[in-house]
């Protein structure tokens, strides 16, 4: 569906060259929700803009649904863009047009007759849950409603790909979840390929099938979301995962408990799928003569399944603690010994 081959994008500044995207290889499958995450300046917005030809790569090839976006221009590019739609952080609505008129605008540009536009607009209004708001203007809408208009407008020409550029960053958490639920529903109903860029790991966890992590213009880690959450490899990925799995309050509480219990071995356990409900800790406590203190525990849901993590402090005879850790390994529990600061 989407293939990036050694994509590079450089910008000429007054006295130097800036590499925003650096030799990225990426494949996105048809019908999946693919997330690209990175902090500001990572290159993710530049990358996504090359998928619909808003930016041309300095080097490499961008192919979307068989069309090489990196080489076409003019009428061919305009036609290709009808199948690669985009929604934005700040909605980009036409403030002098009503909801229905905003949604109809791409159809007008495409030369669709009014008699054919109207049923399509009504269908899209139902799809995004804006019945009764057809004649409202953007100034009369909430942030979530504005983004629903943006989504409906992006779907007007029945695209194959929907690009989401920080589409929930301007929304409160509850509204963000409602928009993510809508995107998930659209993905399932229409088999629409969605590429979503964000700096929020909550967004990735909730709806994405796979994720690429960007840093300094490069993709430094990529994989199924569940696997990335279970076993992040790069320091930046671990920081993103900790946004969801370790809140500031929890970190402070763990730090306090560690200070109060300076002896022992800190370990982090990972459980996946059905294993999250198994009584492994109960067997551990019954089997070994050690003190087990649970410092943190949580269970999270990703698109690919459930995973849980527990941080323990094991105190007691050194040999007994070592055997306890070995027991956890033998039970198939992902176990990591945490170094104390």
Short mmCIF file of C-alpha atoms in Angstrom, two decimals:
data_model
loop_
_atom_site.label_atom_id
_atom_site.label_comp_id
_atom_site.label_asym_id
_atom_site.label_seq_id
_atom_site.Cartn_x
_atom_site.Cartn_y
_atom_site.Cartn_z
CA UNK A 1 0.00 0.00 0.00
CA UNK A 2 2.62 2.60 1.12
CA UNK A 3 6.34 2.14 0.61
CA UNK A 4 9.12 4.56 1.49
CA UNK A 5 12.57 3.74 0.15
CA UNK A 6 15.57 5.61 1.52
CA UNK A 7 13.55 8.80 1.86
CA UNK A 8 15.58 11.90 2.68
CA UNK A 9 14.38 15.48 2.98
CA UNK A 10 16.76 18.41 3.35
CA UNK A 11 15.91 22.09 3.71
CA UNK A 12 18.28 24.86 2.70
CA UNK A 13 18.67 27.48 5.41
CA UNK A 14 20.56 30.75 5.10
CA UNK A 15 23.95 29.29 5.91
CA UNK A 16 23.46 25.53 6.20
CA UNK A 17 21.45 22.49 5.18
CA UNK A 18 18.96 20.88 7.60
CA UNK A 19 18.17 17.17 7.23
CA UNK A 20 14.59 16.70 8.47
CA UNK A 21 14.18 13.10 7.30
CA UNK A 22 17.22 10.88 6.98
CA UNK A 23 17.23 7.68 4.85
CA UNK A 24 13.92 6.25 6.06
CA UNK A 25 12.65 2.87 4.83
CA UNK A 26 9.06 2.07 5.73
CA UNK A 27 6.19 -0.13 4.54
CA UNK A 28 2.57 0.36 5.62
CA UNK A 29 0.03 -2.36 4.90
CA UNK A 30 -3.37 -1.88 3.38
CA UNK A 31 -6.12 -1.47 5.97
CA UNK A 32 -3.89 -0.98 9.01
CA UNK A 33 -3.64 1.94 11.41
CA UNK A 34 0.03 2.84 11.48
CA UNK A 35 1.40 5.25 14.06
CA UNK A 36 4.48 7.45 13.77
CA UNK A 37 5.60 8.90 17.09
CA UNK A 38 8.34 11.34 17.95
CA UNK A 39 9.01 14.56 19.81
CA UNK A 40 8.98 17.97 18.12
CA UNK A 41 11.68 18.19 15.48
CA UNK A 42 11.87 14.41 14.93
CA UNK A 43 10.79 14.77 11.28
CA UNK A 44 7.42 13.03 11.52
CA UNK A 45 5.34 15.92 10.09
CA UNK A 46 7.72 16.31 7.16
CA UNK A 47 7.56 12.57 6.56
CA UNK A 48 3.76 12.42 6.47
CA UNK A 49 3.59 15.42 4.11
CA UNK A 50 5.68 13.47 1.61
CA UNK A 51 2.98 10.78 1.49
CA UNK A 52 0.57 13.12 -0.32
CA UNK A 53 3.08 15.19 -2.21
CA UNK A 54 2.88 18.33 -0.07
CA UNK A 55 6.65 17.92 0.26
CA UNK A 56 8.94 16.35 -2.30
CA UNK A 57 11.82 14.21 -1.00
CA UNK A 58 15.38 15.28 -1.67
CA UNK A 59 16.19 11.63 -2.28
CA UNK A 60 14.44 8.27 -2.34
CA UNK A 61 11.00 7.09 -3.49
CA UNK A 62 7.49 7.39 -2.04
CA UNK A 63 4.94 4.97 -3.48
CA UNK A 64 1.29 5.06 -2.41
CA UNK A 65 -1.14 2.51 -3.84
CA UNK A 66 1.06 2.00 -6.88
CA UNK A 67 1.53 5.72 -7.55
CA UNK A 68 5.00 7.19 -7.13
CA UNK A 69 4.13 10.39 -5.26
CA UNK A 70 7.75 11.53 -5.25
CA UNK A 71 7.88 11.95 -9.03
CA UNK A 72 4.41 13.00 -10.25
CA UNK A 73 3.17 16.58 -10.50
CA UNK A 74 0.39 18.72 -11.96
CA UNK A 75 -2.88 17.01 -12.84
CA UNK A 76 -1.53 13.55 -11.94
CA UNK A 77 -0.61 14.73 -8.44
CA UNK A 78 -3.97 16.44 -7.92
CA UNK A 79 -5.76 13.24 -8.93
CA UNK A 80 -3.57 11.12 -6.64
CA UNK A 81 -4.23 13.43 -3.69
CA UNK A 82 -7.96 12.73 -3.93
CA UNK A 83 -7.12 9.22 -2.71
CA UNK A 84 -4.75 10.40 0.06
CA UNK A 85 -6.69 12.70 2.39
CA UNK A 86 -5.45 14.50 5.48
CA UNK A 87 -6.80 15.86 8.76
CA UNK A 88 -4.98 18.40 10.89
CA UNK A 89 -4.40 19.45 14.49
CA UNK A 90 -6.22 22.77 14.08
CA UNK A 91 -8.98 21.44 11.79
CA UNK A 92 -8.38 23.84 8.83
CA UNK A 93 -12.11 24.39 8.30
CA UNK A 94 -13.63 27.15 6.16
CA UNK A 95 -15.15 29.43 8.79
CA UNK A 96 -17.65 31.07 6.41
CA UNK A 97 -19.15 27.70 5.45
CA UNK A 98 -21.54 25.48 7.38
CA UNK A 99 -20.76 21.91 8.41
CA UNK A 100 -22.46 20.52 5.31
CA UNK A 101 -20.73 23.05 3.05
CA UNK A 102 -17.31 22.25 4.51
CA UNK A 103 -17.86 18.56 3.89
CA UNK A 104 -19.08 19.22 0.35
CA UNK A 105 -16.10 21.41 -0.57
CA UNK A 106 -13.76 18.62 -1.83
CA UNK A 107 -16.61 17.28 -3.96
CA UNK A 108 -17.12 20.72 -5.49
CA UNK A 109 -13.42 20.93 -6.31
CA UNK A 110 -13.62 17.47 -7.90
CA UNK A 111 -16.50 18.63 -10.12
CA UNK A 112 -19.21 16.44 -8.54
CA UNK A 113 -22.72 17.70 -9.36
CA UNK A 114 -24.80 19.17 -6.52
CA UNK A 115 -27.45 16.46 -6.85
CA UNK A 116 -24.75 13.84 -6.24
CA UNK A 117 -22.98 15.83 -3.52
CA UNK A 118 -25.95 16.13 -1.19
CA UNK A 119 -26.56 12.41 -0.48
CA UNK A 120 -22.83 11.87 -0.01
CA UNK A 121 -22.68 14.73 2.52
CA UNK A 122 -25.67 13.34 4.44
CA UNK A 123 -24.01 9.91 4.53
CA UNK A 124 -20.79 11.38 5.92
CA UNK A 125 -22.61 13.45 8.53
CA UNK A 126 -24.22 10.26 9.83
CA UNK A 127 -20.90 8.42 9.74
CA UNK A 128 -19.16 10.96 12.00
CA UNK A 129 -22.14 11.51 14.31
CA UNK A 130 -23.04 15.12 13.45
CA UNK A 131 -26.74 14.72 12.69
CA UNK A 132 -28.56 17.96 13.49
CA UNK A 133 -25.45 20.12 13.09
CA UNK A 134 -25.49 20.35 9.29
CA UNK A 135 -26.23 24.09 9.23
CA UNK A 136 -23.92 25.09 12.10
CA UNK A 137 -20.79 27.12 11.47
CA UNK A 138 -17.36 26.11 12.84
CA UNK A 139 -17.52 28.88 15.48
CA UNK A 140 -20.58 27.14 16.93
CA UNK A 141 -18.87 23.76 17.31
CA UNK A 142 -16.76 22.17 20.03
CA UNK A 143 -13.23 21.03 19.26
CA UNK A 144 -14.33 17.44 18.88
CA UNK A 145 -17.16 18.40 16.53
CA UNK A 146 -14.77 20.45 14.40
CA UNK A 147 -12.47 17.46 14.06
CA UNK A 148 -15.44 15.29 13.09
CA UNK A 149 -16.17 17.77 10.29
CA UNK A 150 -12.51 17.54 9.27
CA UNK A 151 -12.72 13.75 9.16
CA UNK A 152 -15.95 13.78 7.14
CA UNK A 153 -14.47 16.28 4.70
CA UNK A 154 -11.34 14.11 4.32
CA UNK A 155 -13.53 11.10 3.48
CA UNK A 156 -15.65 12.91 0.89
CA UNK A 157 -13.76 11.62 -2.16
CA UNK A 158 -13.58 8.05 -0.80
CA UNK A 159 -9.80 8.01 -0.23
CA UNK A 160 -7.69 4.90 0.16
CA UNK A 161 -5.45 6.54 2.78
CA UNK A 162 -6.20 8.96 5.63
CA UNK A 163 -3.26 10.93 7.05
CA UNK A 164 -3.71 12.32 10.57
CA UNK A 165 -1.27 15.09 11.52
CA UNK A 166 -1.47 15.43 15.34
CA UNK A 167 -5.24 15.22 14.88
CA UNK A 168 -6.04 14.97 18.61
CA UNK A 169 -3.36 17.21 20.10
CA UNK A 170 -5.71 20.19 20.50
CA UNK A 171 -8.41 18.13 22.24
CA UNK A 172 -9.07 17.21 25.87
CA UNK A 173 -8.56 13.55 26.89
CA UNK A 174 -12.23 12.54 26.76
CA UNK A 175 -12.73 14.12 23.33
CA UNK A 176 -9.47 12.57 22.14
CA UNK A 177 -10.79 9.11 23.04
CA UNK A 178 -14.04 9.75 21.17
CA UNK A 179 -12.16 10.80 18.02
CA UNK A 180 -9.86 7.76 18.27
CA UNK A 181 -12.92 5.52 18.61
CA UNK A 182 -14.36 7.14 15.48
CA UNK A 183 -11.14 6.55 13.53
CA UNK A 184 -11.10 2.90 14.64
CA UNK A 185 -14.70 2.49 13.50
CA UNK A 186 -13.95 4.11 10.12
CA UNK A 187 -10.90 1.88 9.67
CA UNK A 188 -13.02 -1.24 10.24
CA UNK A 189 -16.01 -0.14 8.17
CA UNK A 190 -14.14 1.17 5.17
CA UNK A 191 -10.91 -0.87 5.38
CA UNK A 192 -9.22 2.53 5.24
CA UNK A 193 -5.46 2.72 5.71
CA UNK A 194 -4.73 5.32 8.41
CA UNK A 195 -1.32 6.87 9.06
CA UNK A 196 -1.28 8.78 12.31
CA UNK A 197 1.50 10.96 13.69
CA UNK A 198 1.58 12.00 17.31
CA UNK A 199 3.79 12.67 20.32
CA UNK A 200 1.33 10.91 22.67
CA UNK A 201 1.83 7.21 23.40
CA UNK A 202 -1.75 6.93 24.65
CA UNK A 203 -2.93 7.53 21.08
CA UNK A 204 -0.60 4.83 19.73
CA UNK A 205 -1.66 2.33 22.38
CA UNK A 206 -5.37 2.86 21.84
CA UNK A 207 -5.77 2.40 18.08
CA UNK A 208 -2.57 1.60 16.18
CA UNK A 209 -1.61 -1.83 14.87
CA UNK A 210 2.06 -0.94 14.34
CA UNK A 211 4.27 1.99 15.26
CA UNK A 212 7.48 3.62 14.07
CA UNK A 213 9.48 5.73 16.52
CA UNK A 214 11.33 8.69 15.01
CA UNK A 215 14.28 10.61 16.41
CA UNK A 216 16.46 13.17 14.60
CA UNK A 217 14.92 12.33 11.24
CA UNK A 218 15.41 8.56 11.50
CA UNK A 219 13.16 5.63 12.37
CA UNK A 220 14.96 4.17 15.38
CA UNK A 221 12.44 1.46 16.29
CA UNK A 222 9.44 -0.15 14.64
CA UNK A 223 7.09 -3.04 15.30
CA UNK A 224 3.69 -4.23 16.48
CA UNK A 225 2.38 -1.92 19.19
CA UNK A 226 2.02 -4.72 21.74
CA UNK A 227 5.62 -5.85 21.18
CA UNK A 228 6.96 -2.30 21.43
CA UNK A 229 5.08 -1.77 24.71
CA UNK A 230 6.27 -5.12 26.06
CA UNK A 231 9.90 -4.68 25.15
CA UNK A 232 10.96 -1.17 24.06
CA UNK A 233 14.57 -1.22 22.85
CA UNK A 234 15.64 2.39 22.35
CA UNK A 235 15.88 4.95 25.18
CA UNK A 236 13.42 7.26 23.42
CA UNK A 237 10.91 4.42 23.04
CA UNK A 238 11.23 3.59 26.73
CA UNK A 239 10.46 7.24 27.53
CA UNK A 240 7.32 7.13 25.39
CA UNK A 241 6.13 3.85 26.90
CA UNK A 242 6.67 5.24 30.41
CA UNK A 243 4.23 8.06 29.56
CA UNK A 244 1.48 5.46 29.74
CA UNK A 245 2.79 2.83 32.14
CA UNK A 246 4.49 5.01 34.76
CA UNK A 247 2.80 8.24 35.82
CA UNK A 248 4.67 10.94 37.73
CA UNK A 249 2.82 10.09 40.95
CA UNK A 250 3.65 6.40 40.61
CA UNK A 251 7.32 7.17 39.98
CA UNK A 252 7.42 9.33 43.11
CA UNK A 253 5.72 6.62 45.16
CA UNK A 254 8.16 3.98 43.94
CA UNK A 255 11.10 6.25 44.73
CA UNK A 256 9.81 6.75 48.26
CA UNK A 257 9.33 3.01 48.79
CA UNK A 258 12.81 2.30 47.49
CA UNK A 259 14.26 4.82 49.94
CA UNK A 260 12.30 3.24 52.77
CA UNK A 261 13.43 -0.26 51.72
CA UNK A 262 17.04 0.12 50.60
CA UNK A 263 17.74 -3.61 50.71
CA UNK A 264 16.60 -6.16 48.19
CA UNK A 265 16.41 -6.64 44.44
CA UNK A 266 14.14 -4.57 42.24
CA UNK A 267 12.63 -6.46 39.30
CA UNK A 268 10.11 -5.56 36.61
CA UNK A 269 7.80 -8.33 35.40
CA UNK A 270 5.93 -8.33 32.09
CA UNK A 271 2.79 -10.35 31.36
CA UNK A 272 1.02 -10.66 28.01
CA UNK A 273 -2.50 -11.75 27.04
CA UNK A 274 -3.94 -14.56 29.18
CA UNK A 275 -0.81 -14.60 31.32
CA UNK A 276 -1.90 -11.31 32.95
CA UNK A 277 -4.47 -13.26 34.96
CA UNK A 278 -2.29 -16.16 36.11
CA UNK A 279 -1.35 -16.48 39.84
CA UNK A 280 2.42 -16.53 39.30
CA UNK A 281 3.11 -14.22 42.26
CA UNK A 282 1.06 -16.37 44.61
CA UNK A 283 3.19 -19.39 43.68
CA UNK A 284 6.36 -17.31 44.07
CA UNK A 285 5.43 -16.24 47.60
CA UNK A 286 4.41 -19.77 48.63
CA UNK A 287 7.54 -21.37 47.19
CA UNK A 288 10.38 -19.10 48.38
CA UNK A 289 11.31 -17.81 51.81
CA UNK A 290 11.67 -14.17 50.76
CA UNK A 291 9.78 -10.92 51.35
CA UNK A 292 7.90 -9.70 48.27
CA UNK A 293 6.86 -6.05 48.14
CA UNK A 294 4.76 -4.90 45.16
CA UNK A 295 5.82 -1.33 44.32
CA UNK A 296 3.76 -0.86 41.17
CA UNK A 297 1.28 -2.84 39.07
CA UNK A 298 -0.80 -1.98 36.03
CA UNK A 299 -2.59 -3.58 33.12
CA UNK A 300 -2.87 -1.88 29.72
CA UNK A 301 -4.84 -2.66 26.59
CA UNK A 302 -3.38 -2.23 23.10
CA UNK A 303 -4.89 -2.96 19.70
CA UNK A 304 -2.92 -6.21 19.66
CA UNK A 305 -3.87 -7.45 23.12
CA UNK A 306 -3.42 -6.98 26.87
CA UNK A 307 -0.14 -6.58 28.69
CA UNK A 308 0.65 -6.01 32.35
CA UNK A 309 3.69 -4.98 34.32
CA UNK A 310 4.63 -5.29 37.97
CA UNK A 311 7.61 -3.85 39.83
CA UNK A 312 8.64 -5.88 42.87
CA UNK A 313 11.21 -5.58 45.62
CA UNK A 314 12.53 -9.03 46.62
CA UNK A 315 14.32 -9.11 49.98
CA UNK A 316 15.93 -12.01 51.80
CA UNK A 317 18.75 -14.49 51.41
CA UNK A 318 20.69 -13.70 48.22
CA UNK A 319 20.56 -17.29 46.97
CA UNK A 320 16.81 -17.50 47.62
CA UNK A 321 16.23 -14.26 45.69
CA UNK A 322 18.31 -15.58 42.77
CA UNK A 323 16.25 -18.79 42.72
CA UNK A 324 13.04 -16.73 42.81
CA UNK A 325 14.13 -14.74 39.76
CA UNK A 326 15.08 -17.99 38.02
CA UNK A 327 11.62 -19.37 38.85
CA UNK A 328 9.95 -16.37 37.21
CA UNK A 329 12.04 -16.90 34.08
CA UNK A 330 11.02 -20.58 34.02
CA UNK A 331 7.35 -19.56 34.21
CA UNK A 332 7.76 -17.58 30.98
CA UNK A 333 7.44 -14.20 32.70
CA UNK A 334 9.52 -11.42 31.18
CA UNK A 335 11.83 -10.41 34.00
CA UNK A 336 14.19 -7.45 34.19
CA UNK A 337 16.40 -6.59 37.17
CA UNK A 338 16.28 -2.83 37.78
CA UNK A 339 19.46 -1.13 38.90
CA UNK A 340 19.01 1.14 41.90
CA UNK A 341 20.08 4.76 41.47
#
